[in-house]
mmCIF file of C-alpha atoms in Angstrom:
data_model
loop_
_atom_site.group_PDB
_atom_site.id
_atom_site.type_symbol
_atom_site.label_atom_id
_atom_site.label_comp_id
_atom_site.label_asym_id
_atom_site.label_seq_id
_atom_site.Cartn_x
_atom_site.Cartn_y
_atom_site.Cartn_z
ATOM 1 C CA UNK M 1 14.286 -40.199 182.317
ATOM 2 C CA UNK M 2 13.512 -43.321 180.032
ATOM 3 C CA UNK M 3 15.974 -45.355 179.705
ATOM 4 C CA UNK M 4 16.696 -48.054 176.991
ATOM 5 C CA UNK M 5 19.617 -50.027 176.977
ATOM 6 C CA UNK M 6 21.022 -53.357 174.254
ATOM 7 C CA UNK M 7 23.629 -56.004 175.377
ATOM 8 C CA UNK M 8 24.985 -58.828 174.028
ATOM 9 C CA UNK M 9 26.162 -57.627 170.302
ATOM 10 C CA UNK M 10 29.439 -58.802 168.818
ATOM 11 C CA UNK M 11 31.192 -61.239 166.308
ATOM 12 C CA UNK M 12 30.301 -64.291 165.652
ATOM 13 C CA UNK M 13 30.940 -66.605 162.099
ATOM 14 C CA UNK M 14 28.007 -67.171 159.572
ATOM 15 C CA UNK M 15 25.889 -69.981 160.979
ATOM 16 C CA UNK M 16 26.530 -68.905 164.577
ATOM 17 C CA UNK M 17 24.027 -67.125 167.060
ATOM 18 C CA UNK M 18 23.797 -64.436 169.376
ATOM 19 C CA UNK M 19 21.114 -63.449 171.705
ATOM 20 C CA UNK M 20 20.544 -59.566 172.192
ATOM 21 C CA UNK M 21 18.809 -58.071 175.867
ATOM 22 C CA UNK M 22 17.442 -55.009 176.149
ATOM 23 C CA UNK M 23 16.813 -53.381 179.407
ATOM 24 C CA UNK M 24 14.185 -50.817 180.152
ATOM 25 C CA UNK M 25 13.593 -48.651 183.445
ATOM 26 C CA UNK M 26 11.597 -45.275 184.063
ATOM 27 C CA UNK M 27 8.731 -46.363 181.824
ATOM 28 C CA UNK M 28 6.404 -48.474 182.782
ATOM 29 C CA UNK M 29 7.139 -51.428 180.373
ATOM 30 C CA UNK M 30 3.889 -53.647 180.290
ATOM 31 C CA UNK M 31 2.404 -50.406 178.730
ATOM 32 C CA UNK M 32 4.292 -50.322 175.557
ATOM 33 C CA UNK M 33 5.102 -52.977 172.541
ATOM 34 C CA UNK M 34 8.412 -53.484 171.714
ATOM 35 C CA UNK M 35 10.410 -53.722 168.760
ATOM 36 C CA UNK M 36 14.191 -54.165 167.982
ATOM 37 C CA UNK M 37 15.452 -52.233 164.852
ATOM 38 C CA UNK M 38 18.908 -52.514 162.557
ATOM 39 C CA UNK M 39 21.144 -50.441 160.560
ATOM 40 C CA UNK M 40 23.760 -50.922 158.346
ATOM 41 C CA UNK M 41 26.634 -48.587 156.784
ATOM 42 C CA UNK M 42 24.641 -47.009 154.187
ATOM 43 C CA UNK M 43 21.418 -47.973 154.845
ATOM 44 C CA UNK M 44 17.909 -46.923 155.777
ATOM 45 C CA UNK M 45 16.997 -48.535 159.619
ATOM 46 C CA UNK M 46 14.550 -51.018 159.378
ATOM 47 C CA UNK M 47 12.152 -53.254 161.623
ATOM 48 C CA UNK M 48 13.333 -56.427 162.617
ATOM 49 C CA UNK M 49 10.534 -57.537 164.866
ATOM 50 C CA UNK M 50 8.068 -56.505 166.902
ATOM 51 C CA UNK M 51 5.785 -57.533 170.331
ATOM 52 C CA UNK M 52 2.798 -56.241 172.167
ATOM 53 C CA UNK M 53 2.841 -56.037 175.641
ATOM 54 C CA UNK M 54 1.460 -59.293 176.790
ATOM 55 C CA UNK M 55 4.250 -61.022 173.823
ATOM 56 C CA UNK M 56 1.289 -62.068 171.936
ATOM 57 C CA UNK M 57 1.845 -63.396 167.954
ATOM 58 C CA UNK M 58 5.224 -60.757 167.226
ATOM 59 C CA UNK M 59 6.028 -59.852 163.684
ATOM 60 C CA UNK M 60 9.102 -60.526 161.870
ATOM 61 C CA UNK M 61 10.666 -58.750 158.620
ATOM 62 C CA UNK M 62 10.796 -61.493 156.014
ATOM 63 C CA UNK M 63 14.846 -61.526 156.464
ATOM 64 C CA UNK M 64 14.894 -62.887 159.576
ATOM 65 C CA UNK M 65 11.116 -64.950 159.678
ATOM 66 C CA UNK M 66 12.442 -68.565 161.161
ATOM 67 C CA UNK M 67 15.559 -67.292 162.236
ATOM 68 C CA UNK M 68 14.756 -64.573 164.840
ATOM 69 C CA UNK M 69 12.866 -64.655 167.825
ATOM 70 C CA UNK M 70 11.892 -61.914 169.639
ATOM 71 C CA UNK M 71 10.480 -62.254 173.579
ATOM 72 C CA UNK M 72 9.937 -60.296 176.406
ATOM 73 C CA UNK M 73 10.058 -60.555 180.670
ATOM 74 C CA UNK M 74 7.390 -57.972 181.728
ATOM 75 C CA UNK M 75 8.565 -58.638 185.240
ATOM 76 C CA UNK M 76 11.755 -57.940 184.846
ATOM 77 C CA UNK M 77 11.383 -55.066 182.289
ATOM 78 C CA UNK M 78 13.717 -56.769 179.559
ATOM 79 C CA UNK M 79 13.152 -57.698 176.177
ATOM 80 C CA UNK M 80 15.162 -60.216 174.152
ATOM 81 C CA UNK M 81 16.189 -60.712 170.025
ATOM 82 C CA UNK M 82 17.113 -64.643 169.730
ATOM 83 C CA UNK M 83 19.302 -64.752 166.663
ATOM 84 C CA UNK M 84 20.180 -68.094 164.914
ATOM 85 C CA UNK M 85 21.685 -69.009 161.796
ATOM 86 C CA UNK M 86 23.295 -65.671 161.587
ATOM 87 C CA UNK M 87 23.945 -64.790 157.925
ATOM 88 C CA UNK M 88 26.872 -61.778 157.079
ATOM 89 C CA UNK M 89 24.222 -59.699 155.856
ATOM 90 C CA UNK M 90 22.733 -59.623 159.527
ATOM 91 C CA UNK M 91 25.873 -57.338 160.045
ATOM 92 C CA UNK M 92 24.446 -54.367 161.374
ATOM 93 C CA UNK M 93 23.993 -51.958 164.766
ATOM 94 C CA UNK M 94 20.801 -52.967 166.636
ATOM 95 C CA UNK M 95 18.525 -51.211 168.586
ATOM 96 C CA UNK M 96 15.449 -51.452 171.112
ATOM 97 C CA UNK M 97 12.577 -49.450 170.785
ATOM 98 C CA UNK M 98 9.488 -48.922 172.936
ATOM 99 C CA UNK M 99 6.416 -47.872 171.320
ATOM 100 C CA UNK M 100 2.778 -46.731 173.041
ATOM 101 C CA UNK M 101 1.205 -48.604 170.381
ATOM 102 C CA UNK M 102 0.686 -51.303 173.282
ATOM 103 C CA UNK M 103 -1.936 -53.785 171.492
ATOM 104 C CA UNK M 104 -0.201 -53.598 167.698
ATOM 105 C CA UNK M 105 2.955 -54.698 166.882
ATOM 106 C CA UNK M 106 4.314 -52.777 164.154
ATOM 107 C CA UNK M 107 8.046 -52.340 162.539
ATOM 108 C CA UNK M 108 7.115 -48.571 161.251
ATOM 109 C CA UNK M 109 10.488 -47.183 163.132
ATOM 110 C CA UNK M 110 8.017 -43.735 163.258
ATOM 111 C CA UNK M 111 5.381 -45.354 166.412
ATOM 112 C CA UNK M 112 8.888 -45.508 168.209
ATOM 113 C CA UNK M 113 8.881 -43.052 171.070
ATOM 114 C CA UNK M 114 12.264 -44.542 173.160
ATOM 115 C CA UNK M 115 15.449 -45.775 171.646
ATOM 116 C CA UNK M 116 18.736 -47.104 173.002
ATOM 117 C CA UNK M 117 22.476 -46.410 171.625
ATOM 118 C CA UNK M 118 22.426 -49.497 169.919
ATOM 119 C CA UNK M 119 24.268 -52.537 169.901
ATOM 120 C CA UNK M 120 26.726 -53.844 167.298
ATOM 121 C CA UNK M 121 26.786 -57.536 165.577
ATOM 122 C CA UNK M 122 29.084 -58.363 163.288
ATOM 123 C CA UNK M 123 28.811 -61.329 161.349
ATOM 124 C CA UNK M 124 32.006 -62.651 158.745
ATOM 125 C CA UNK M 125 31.846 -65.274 156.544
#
C-alpha cells in the first residue's frame, strides 16, 4: 500500500522559514511528478508547486513564486517544499501528492492519485 507521508510543519513568525519532507514508499517514485498542495479553514485546496520526475523546471502558484522551492531525492524517495519569507497567509495544512503525470508538472489537485495526512504550518504575525 502507497504510502505518502509530510514532516516538518509547525509555527514559525512572519519572515521565518520552514522546510517541509515528504516521504514516499510502495510506489515506485521516479515514475511519478510530484506536487505539494495547501488548505486553509474555509478554503478550496490549491497547488503550491509542482515537479516531474527527473526535478526538471517545477511550477509555482504565483503566491509563493520566489519564495518556495520545491525539490526532490529520487534516490531516496523524498521530496522537499523550501519555504522562506513565510507570510501569515501561508497558514495552512500541507500536503504531498504523487501524480502519474510523470513528464508534466501540473497543480490541477485532480492528476493526484496519492496523498498524505497533511502537515500543519502556522504562521503569526
Amino acid at each position: 500500500q502507497v504510502q505518502v507521508v509530510e514532516s516538518g510543519g509547525g509555527l514559525v513568525q512572519a519572515g521565518g522559514s520552514l522546510r517541509l519532507t515528504c516521504t514516499v514508499s510502495e510506489l515506485t517514485f521516479n515514475d511519478f511528478g510530484m506536487g505539494w498542495f495547501r488548505q486553509a479553514p474555509g478554503k478550496e485546496r490549491e497547488g503550491v508547486a509542482c515537479i516531474t520526475w527527473s526535478g526538471g523546471t517545477p511550477t509555482y502558484a504565483d503566491s509563493v513564486k520566489g519564495r518556495f522551492t520545491i525539490s526532490r531525492h529520487n534516490a531516496e524517495n523524498t521530496l522537499y517544499l523550501q519555504m522562506n519569507t513565510l507570510k501569515p497567509e501561508d497558514t495552512a495544512m500541507y500536503y504531498c501528492a504523487a501524480s502519474p503525470l510523470q513528464f508534466t508538472c501540473t497543480l490541477a489537485r485532480a492528476r493526484y492519485d496519492y496523498w498524505g495526512q497533511g502537515t500543519q504550518v502556522t504562521v503569526s504575525s
